[in-house]
């Protein structure tokens, strides 16, 4: 019929993009041909910006607000889960360290005679000269126990620093390797941010201080106890930072090992208050470790009270106070009471070995 032929001709003309019909149905044509107006992007704002404070501009830290959005909730309930995580992680860290020490001592006893035999055989083997492996082993053996212990920590910080340089990793890094109570992820960043640095200068200073004090602190506590204290201090100092941010309403994200390193520094200064220290770039200026600790605590207290935002003074102060407390009381209260756990682990290992031995004899 004539009307059906007219409809088909009208449809063909519209699909070909005829000017008259195209202007008659502009909305239909634009939607089909993909000419929608691009939606205007809205940048997420941190809770600080919503409260009238200045945008986050610290050069030591990444522009996190451009990568992730945060919740505006400031309910104290958001501190409950991090609190239990801090307590649980600290308990697991010290329990694992006690078992680690037990296994290390047991392994040393079992391998003693094997090492003596290996040393005797090395005297009759031709020694390879000038190879890279020998030079690396020589350098490694020249390090103190503390320096060997923190080498892994330094390597982990360098690895995470390199991840910050990868553009496709920026959102993941901002979510899991920076800590703030306004984030949707609360617990994992409390530990991961301890190994995270965006600025090379920030990382270099922290790792230099850790390397400098590693020999002293490991000689006091041993590598197992040191690792438990270091990791627990990182989580604890982050929790103190969470509390401070909830109280002040400043939710700027934090990252860095400063809180854990402050614990190490404060513990050494408490144990050796008369030791002479010096500033890296001003070696001619010396002062005692006790006076240095007092100055650091005073500066971070002032920064916390006056609202300075360049550093996370709450995390620094929390780490320093934890170091003083652990060096004074914590070692006696926690580490020296690990015997029940070690004894239970020993009995479990003995029963397990006995069952395996009985099955083998059958």
XYZ file of C-alpha atoms in Angstrom:
362
model
C 0.000 0.000 0.000
C 1.047 3.592 -0.540
C 1.376 4.414 3.142
C 3.679 1.414 3.807
C 5.990 2.410 0.917
C 6.055 5.987 2.282
C 6.994 4.708 5.793
C 9.855 2.581 4.454
C 11.150 5.509 2.365
C 10.941 7.831 5.415
C 12.892 5.295 7.529
C 15.610 4.941 4.879
C 15.929 8.689 4.660
C 16.235 9.027 8.440
C 18.925 6.336 8.662
C 20.882 8.075 5.912
C 20.898 11.236 7.964
C 18.562 13.485 5.914
C 18.819 17.087 7.116
C 15.099 17.784 7.380
C 14.252 14.729 9.462
C 17.449 15.003 11.469
C 16.388 18.434 12.728
C 12.890 17.238 13.426
C 14.048 14.657 16.043
C 17.307 15.980 17.473
C 17.150 14.060 20.754
C 16.555 10.702 19.046
C 19.353 11.270 16.509
C 21.891 12.377 19.106
C 21.279 9.404 21.374
C 21.656 6.905 18.576
C 24.774 8.468 17.034
C 26.553 8.925 20.349
C 26.461 12.733 20.544
C 25.410 12.959 24.184
C 26.865 15.802 26.178
C 29.728 14.525 28.305
C 28.815 14.436 32.006
C 30.689 16.910 34.121
C 33.163 15.208 36.471
C 32.928 16.003 40.150
C 36.136 15.616 42.098
C 35.699 13.905 45.448
C 36.465 16.048 48.428
C 37.943 14.940 51.678
C 36.080 15.680 54.911
C 38.610 18.415 55.593
C 37.590 20.335 52.500
C 33.938 20.002 53.395
C 34.655 21.627 56.759
C 36.311 24.705 55.331
C 39.966 23.773 55.766
C 42.624 24.118 53.108
C 43.069 21.390 50.488
C 45.675 18.717 51.051
C 48.948 20.124 49.672
C 51.737 18.394 51.606
C 54.551 17.591 49.163
C 55.666 14.576 51.230
C 52.368 12.851 50.495
C 50.464 11.965 47.308
C 47.307 13.850 46.195
C 45.130 11.125 47.672
C 41.860 13.070 47.462
C 42.155 13.046 43.673
C 42.293 9.239 43.653
C 39.783 8.031 46.243
C 36.738 9.389 48.018
C 36.231 9.279 51.763
C 33.235 8.976 54.010
C 32.050 12.040 55.897
C 31.121 10.007 58.984
C 32.876 11.078 62.181
C 31.187 8.585 64.485
C 33.410 7.186 67.257
C 32.139 3.743 66.254
C 34.646 3.820 63.411
C 37.408 3.437 66.019
C 36.054 0.166 67.442
C 37.211 -2.100 64.631
C 40.721 -0.554 64.467
C 40.991 -0.933 68.250
C 40.347 -4.671 68.151
C 42.658 -4.978 65.161
C 45.435 -3.234 67.117
C 44.999 -5.495 70.138
C 44.702 -8.665 68.062
C 47.621 -7.849 65.787
C 49.870 -6.985 68.738
C 49.053 -10.279 70.428
C 49.698 -12.245 67.242
C 52.969 -10.378 66.625
C 54.402 -11.162 70.060
C 53.090 -14.728 70.009
C 54.643 -15.335 66.587
C 57.908 -13.770 67.743
C 58.080 -16.076 70.779
C 57.517 -19.143 68.579
C 60.013 -17.838 66.029
C 62.662 -17.499 68.735
C 61.949 -21.036 69.983
C 62.294 -22.495 66.484
C 65.477 -20.509 65.825
C 67.151 -21.771 68.998
C 66.064 -25.324 68.252
C 67.414 -25.103 64.710
C 70.750 -23.751 65.930
C 71.169 -26.659 68.333
C 70.289 -29.227 65.685
C 72.589 -27.712 63.063
C 75.557 -27.130 65.339
C 77.446 -30.296 64.449
C 76.539 -29.957 60.789
C 78.056 -26.470 60.710
C 81.245 -27.737 62.373
C 81.598 -30.436 59.742
C 80.952 -27.953 56.938
C 83.624 -25.589 58.267
C 86.121 -28.483 58.430
C 85.357 -29.484 54.815
C 85.743 -25.893 53.582
C 89.421 -25.975 54.538
C 90.088 -28.607 51.870
C 87.941 -27.078 49.127
C 89.483 -24.692 46.590
C 88.259 -21.165 47.358
C 86.748 -19.166 44.543
C 88.220 -15.681 44.268
C 86.580 -12.521 42.949
C 83.075 -13.862 42.346
C 80.069 -11.697 43.138
C 78.486 -14.167 45.511
C 81.553 -14.203 47.723
C 81.631 -10.417 47.876
C 77.953 -10.279 48.810
C 78.451 -12.902 51.522
C 81.429 -10.991 52.854
C 79.406 -7.780 53.029
C 76.457 -9.561 54.655
C 78.655 -11.189 57.291
C 80.224 -7.823 58.101
C 76.832 -6.432 59.176
C 75.619 -6.516 62.746
C 72.600 -8.589 63.747
C 70.510 -5.427 63.892
C 71.540 -4.274 60.434
C 70.779 -7.684 58.960
C 67.397 -7.625 60.680
C 66.304 -4.243 59.293
C 67.591 -4.972 55.778
C 64.307 -6.720 54.973
C 62.313 -3.789 56.337
C 64.295 -1.327 54.224
C 63.863 -3.510 51.120
C 60.087 -3.628 51.690
C 59.932 0.177 51.990
C 61.909 0.611 48.764
C 59.604 -1.827 46.965
C 56.472 0.035 48.097
C 58.105 3.366 47.147
C 58.611 2.002 43.613
C 54.953 0.955 43.464
C 53.965 4.602 44.026
C 55.765 5.455 40.779
C 53.455 3.193 38.713
C 50.450 5.243 37.483
C 48.085 2.253 37.299
C 48.798 1.453 40.966
C 47.940 4.904 42.293
C 44.363 4.152 43.324
C 45.301 0.885 45.053
C 48.203 2.562 46.838
C 46.021 5.444 47.991
C 43.408 3.027 49.328
C 45.587 0.485 51.113
C 48.903 2.255 51.775
C 47.616 5.472 53.317
C 45.701 5.566 56.600
C 42.795 7.733 57.698
C 39.653 6.960 59.728
C 37.604 8.450 56.887
C 38.637 5.666 54.500
C 36.346 2.753 53.708
C 39.313 0.425 54.468
C 40.386 0.896 58.090
C 42.496 -2.030 59.325
C 44.857 -3.116 56.534
C 46.281 0.408 56.009
C 47.240 0.541 59.699
C 50.038 -1.921 58.905
C 50.666 -1.333 55.194
C 51.073 2.439 55.547
C 54.019 1.760 57.892
C 55.974 0.577 54.825
C 54.721 3.337 52.527
C 56.556 6.519 51.457
C 55.664 8.796 48.571
C 58.661 11.131 48.948
C 62.183 9.772 48.501
C 63.516 12.226 51.098
C 60.912 11.048 53.611
C 61.879 7.415 53.043
C 65.631 8.099 53.080
C 65.510 9.910 56.425
C 63.361 7.235 58.067
C 65.479 4.354 56.797
C 68.706 6.104 57.818
C 67.437 6.529 61.385
C 66.260 2.912 61.487
C 69.628 1.679 60.196
C 71.528 3.831 62.690
C 69.659 2.556 65.757
C 69.164 -1.047 64.610
C 72.340 -2.451 66.148
C 71.580 -1.041 69.586
C 67.932 -2.032 69.741
C 68.465 -5.575 68.437
C 71.289 -6.091 70.914
C 68.818 -5.218 73.686
C 65.859 -7.275 72.525
C 66.970 -9.734 69.862
C 65.622 -9.794 66.333
C 62.388 -11.638 67.187
C 61.285 -9.260 69.925
C 62.409 -6.277 67.861
C 60.226 -7.308 64.906
C 57.226 -7.784 67.196
C 57.720 -4.347 68.755
C 58.359 -2.632 65.411
C 55.275 -4.019 63.659
C 53.056 -3.495 66.706
C 54.352 0.060 67.056
C 53.411 0.810 63.463
C 49.828 -0.329 64.047
C 49.573 1.320 67.476
C 50.868 4.692 66.282
C 48.383 4.616 63.405
C 45.561 3.970 65.863
C 46.669 6.977 67.941
C 46.584 8.973 64.711
C 43.039 7.733 64.055
C 41.903 8.882 67.489
C 43.502 12.296 67.031
C 41.902 12.793 63.634
C 38.483 11.858 64.937
C 38.849 14.346 67.798
C 40.177 17.235 65.697
C 38.092 16.547 62.587
C 41.158 16.633 60.330
C 41.120 13.494 58.197
C 44.226 14.032 56.087
C 45.664 10.611 55.117
C 48.998 9.564 56.613
C 51.786 7.239 55.546
C 55.352 6.448 56.554
C 57.364 4.459 59.075
C 57.896 7.406 61.417
C 55.589 6.113 64.149
C 57.343 2.732 64.377
C 60.790 4.329 64.107
C 59.912 6.746 66.903
C 59.283 3.713 69.104
C 62.759 2.368 68.301
C 64.363 5.768 68.827
C 62.567 6.376 72.127
C 63.451 2.902 73.432
C 67.160 3.381 72.683
C 67.149 6.855 74.244
C 65.422 5.459 77.332
C 67.898 2.592 77.657
C 70.967 4.748 76.922
C 70.087 8.325 77.969
C 73.709 9.496 78.217
C 74.683 8.382 74.700
C 75.920 11.241 72.514
C 73.946 11.876 69.334
C 74.428 14.295 66.463
C 72.427 15.689 63.556
C 73.234 14.124 60.178
C 74.048 17.384 58.395
C 75.524 19.094 61.472
C 77.841 16.516 63.057
C 79.601 19.185 65.114
C 76.444 19.675 67.227
C 76.086 16.901 69.807
C 73.561 16.250 72.568
C 72.561 13.387 74.825
C 69.949 10.835 73.832
C 67.827 11.740 76.855
C 67.678 15.419 75.861
C 66.908 14.466 72.253
C 63.961 12.366 73.382
C 62.604 15.185 75.535
C 62.888 17.626 72.640
C 61.129 15.262 70.226
C 58.247 14.629 72.624
C 57.918 18.361 73.330
C 57.878 19.247 69.628
C 55.275 16.619 68.738
C 53.125 17.613 71.705
C 53.244 21.239 70.576
C 52.429 20.232 67.017
C 49.447 18.204 68.192
C 48.093 20.970 70.432
C 48.673 23.784 67.929
C 47.298 21.819 64.998
C 50.415 21.604 62.828
C 49.677 19.420 59.805
C 52.998 18.998 58.030
C 53.727 15.823 60.072
C 51.412 13.366 61.767
C 52.423 14.479 65.271
C 49.890 12.177 66.939
C 51.502 9.097 65.360
C 54.983 10.361 66.309
C 53.932 11.028 69.881
C 52.147 7.694 70.198
C 55.192 5.832 68.894
C 57.576 7.690 71.213
C 55.455 7.095 74.316
C 55.104 3.421 73.405
C 58.895 3.134 73.105
C 59.422 4.713 76.523
C 56.792 2.479 78.117
C 58.036 -0.733 76.536
C 61.676 -0.074 77.406
C 60.663 0.673 81.002
C 57.832 -1.782 81.696
C 56.719 -3.603 78.550
C 59.683 -5.940 78.226
C 59.129 -7.245 81.756
C 55.343 -7.453 81.459
C 55.050 -8.972 77.977
C 58.194 -10.647 76.715
C 59.334 -12.229 79.955
C 55.894 -13.792 80.419
C 55.974 -15.682 77.131
C 56.973 -18.973 78.809
C 53.437 -20.496 78.937
C 53.010 -19.985 75.196
C 56.448 -21.393 74.380
C 55.859 -24.365 76.673
C 52.514 -25.134 75.027
C 54.146 -24.874 71.595
C 56.972 -27.184 72.694
C 54.524 -29.812 73.986
C 52.526 -29.637 70.765
C 55.689 -30.067 68.682
C 56.829 -32.981 70.876
C 53.512 -34.803 70.539
C 53.503 -34.216 66.790
C 57.056 -35.560 66.441
C 56.168 -38.586 68.580
C 53.207 -39.475 66.379
C 55.298 -39.180 63.223
C 57.999 -41.352 64.773
C 55.441 -44.022 65.745
C 53.949 -44.081 62.240
C 57.442 -44.434 60.711
C 58.367 -47.420 62.916
C 55.216 -49.222 61.873
